[in-house]
């Protein structure tokens, strides 16, 4: 699937242009230890090649299109210490590049390749080393103008082409996203089944991520959030180091990464398996809003409008429950609701959990299209200092699913994990009864 993607990219390049897409770089964690390597999503999308120390060059001149890989040389000693390297000849025979060179020769070859072209396409200002390297090559060409060298004068950010491509998912990408969502769902189910009062949040995280790995996803798409009680009011809580207490809810926002594609699911459930009355009321409100939002996902809809409707429903519900007083129009206009709901309704999801792609502007939002995949994730967060009756405080709830835009509306890819109160309580009761 990677060669056709390169062909699609070429078809969107002007003649006499050259695109440079770098691989991800290894990052030091602490002395002699690196963070687990994760390939750059753009580079993966066009190559499927999972090594660092590489760069893809796509050259389109008057006569032809050439895909050239720069990658690490075979090196016996380095491979004994650090692992297998594909090398140049296999890059051509196995991955279908027109040619491959050692990464050390990148600037040297690029000087030759770029000479006489009008346009340079690359991810601008994102990779300081690449910026520096390209700047050296372009300036060397400029410096050789009197000898007949010609440097490109038009610089285009590669995201204009690539991120538009990544926004609309192909059949095979939809399949991988479905699998990522299904694996994520089984992790959430296991967490619901194994949750007990007195566990540490990181122990519940271990249950969840254990299931991801058992199902074929060795990595998470982002740092898992396992937040008991009040911690759920911290949107990106990842400390996961507190005890789960009887009577509290626990919010889990976690997703598996499957062959590069992200799952992103949030469920909120009672640590002891049974919702209290205030928890139940707030939960049902969020669930009603989430279901309503999913029902609005279809081609031509805008996330921003779906969010507006969600805000309206949340505010009406909070007024009805007595957490807010006054006129809903004023509460919305003055953004008072942001005390309880301070994020958006969702985002694109794909190779990145917050995937790339144009959202348009507030006045002119990008409309949903068949093949986009988005999350729908309303929430309510009532902190310990909220100006509400005591019973509502320290409750954070978010419910999040991954949703494919289809011709007729939407398909929920993460539907396997229960979200109604009765389903959650039944699942948890059953797990307690049977061990
Ligand atoms: N897990 C990050 C998000 O839901 O956007
Ligand atoms: Mn999300
Ligand atoms: Mn999430």
JSON list of N, CA and C and ligand atoms in Angstrom, two decimals, residues 222 253-254 264-266 347 353 377 398 400, ligand 3:
[
{"chain": "A", "resi": 222, "resn": "UNK", "atom": "N", "xyz": [-1.00, 6.52, 23.10]},
{"chain": "A", "resi": 222, "resn": "UNK", "atom": "CA", "xyz": [-0.65, 7.71, 23.90]},
{"chain": "A", "resi": 222, "resn": "UNK", "atom": "C", "xyz": [-0.59, 7.22, 25.35]},
{"chain": "A", "resi": 253, "resn": "UNK", "atom": "N", "xyz": [-8.95, 6.75, 29.93]},
{"chain": "A", "resi": 253, "resn": "UNK", "atom": "CA", "xyz": [-8.82, 7.23, 28.55]},
{"chain": "A", "resi": 253, "resn": "UNK", "atom": "C", "xyz": [-7.57, 6.56, 28.00]},
{"chain": "A", "resi": 254, "resn": "UNK", "atom": "N", "xyz": [-7.75, 5.53, 27.17]},
{"chain": "A", "resi": 254, "resn": "UNK", "atom": "CA", "xyz": [-6.59, 4.76, 26.71]},
{"chain": "A", "resi": 254, "resn": "UNK", "atom": "C", "xyz": [-6.90, 4.12, 25.37]},
{"chain": "A", "resi": 264, "resn": "UNK", "atom": "N", "xyz": [-8.65, 5.31, 20.56]},
{"chain": "A", "resi": 264, "resn": "UNK", "atom": "CA", "xyz": [-8.77, 6.37, 21.57]},
{"chain": "A", "resi": 264, "resn": "UNK", "atom": "C", "xyz": [-10.16, 6.26, 22.20]},
{"chain": "A", "resi": 265, "resn": "UNK", "atom": "N", "xyz": [-10.22, 5.55, 23.32]},
{"chain": "A", "resi": 265, "resn": "UNK", "atom": "CA", "xyz": [-11.51, 5.28, 23.96]},
{"chain": "A", "resi": 265, "resn": "UNK", "atom": "C", "xyz": [-11.47, 5.79, 25.39]},
{"chain": "A", "resi": 266, "resn": "UNK", "atom": "N", "xyz": [-12.56, 6.39, 25.83]},
{"chain": "A", "resi": 266, "resn": "UNK", "atom": "CA", "xyz": [-12.71, 6.72, 27.25]},
{"chain": "A", "resi": 266, "resn": "UNK", "atom": "C", "xyz": [-13.98, 6.08, 27.79]},
{"chain": "A", "resi": 347, "resn": "UNK", "atom": "N", "xyz": [-11.89, 14.94, 17.62]},
{"chain": "A", "resi": 347, "resn": "UNK", "atom": "CA", "xyz": [-10.77, 15.25, 16.73]},
{"chain": "A", "resi": 347, "resn": "UNK", "atom": "C", "xyz": [-10.60, 14.13, 15.73]},
{"chain": "A", "resi": 353, "resn": "UNK", "atom": "N", "xyz": [-2.98, 9.99, 17.25]},
{"chain": "A", "resi": 353, "resn": "UNK", "atom": "CA", "xyz": [-4.25, 10.00, 17.98]},
{"chain": "A", "resi": 353, "resn": "UNK", "atom": "C", "xyz": [-4.99, 11.32, 17.75]},
{"chain": "A", "resi": 377, "resn": "UNK", "atom": "N", "xyz": [-16.33, 12.77, 22.12]},
{"chain": "A", "resi": 377, "resn": "UNK", "atom": "CA", "xyz": [-15.91, 12.61, 23.51]},
{"chain": "A", "resi": 377, "resn": "UNK", "atom": "C", "xyz": [-16.36, 13.74, 24.45]},
{"chain": "A", "resi": 398, "resn": "UNK", "atom": "N", "xyz": [-16.03, 11.26, 31.25]},
{"chain": "A", "resi": 398, "resn": "UNK", "atom": "CA", "xyz": [-15.91, 11.45, 29.79]},
{"chain": "A", "resi": 398, "resn": "UNK", "atom": "C", "xyz": [-16.25, 10.11, 29.14]},
{"chain": "A", "resi": 400, "resn": "UNK", "atom": "N", "xyz": [-15.93, 8.36, 25.33]},
{"chain": "A", "resi": 400, "resn": "UNK", "atom": "CA", "xyz": [-15.29, 8.64, 24.04]},
{"chain": "A", "resi": 400, "resn": "UNK", "atom": "C", "xyz": [-15.30, 7.40, 23.15]},
{"chain": "B", "resi": 3, "resn": "LIG", "atom": "MN1", "xyz": [-8.97, 9.95, 24.62]}
]
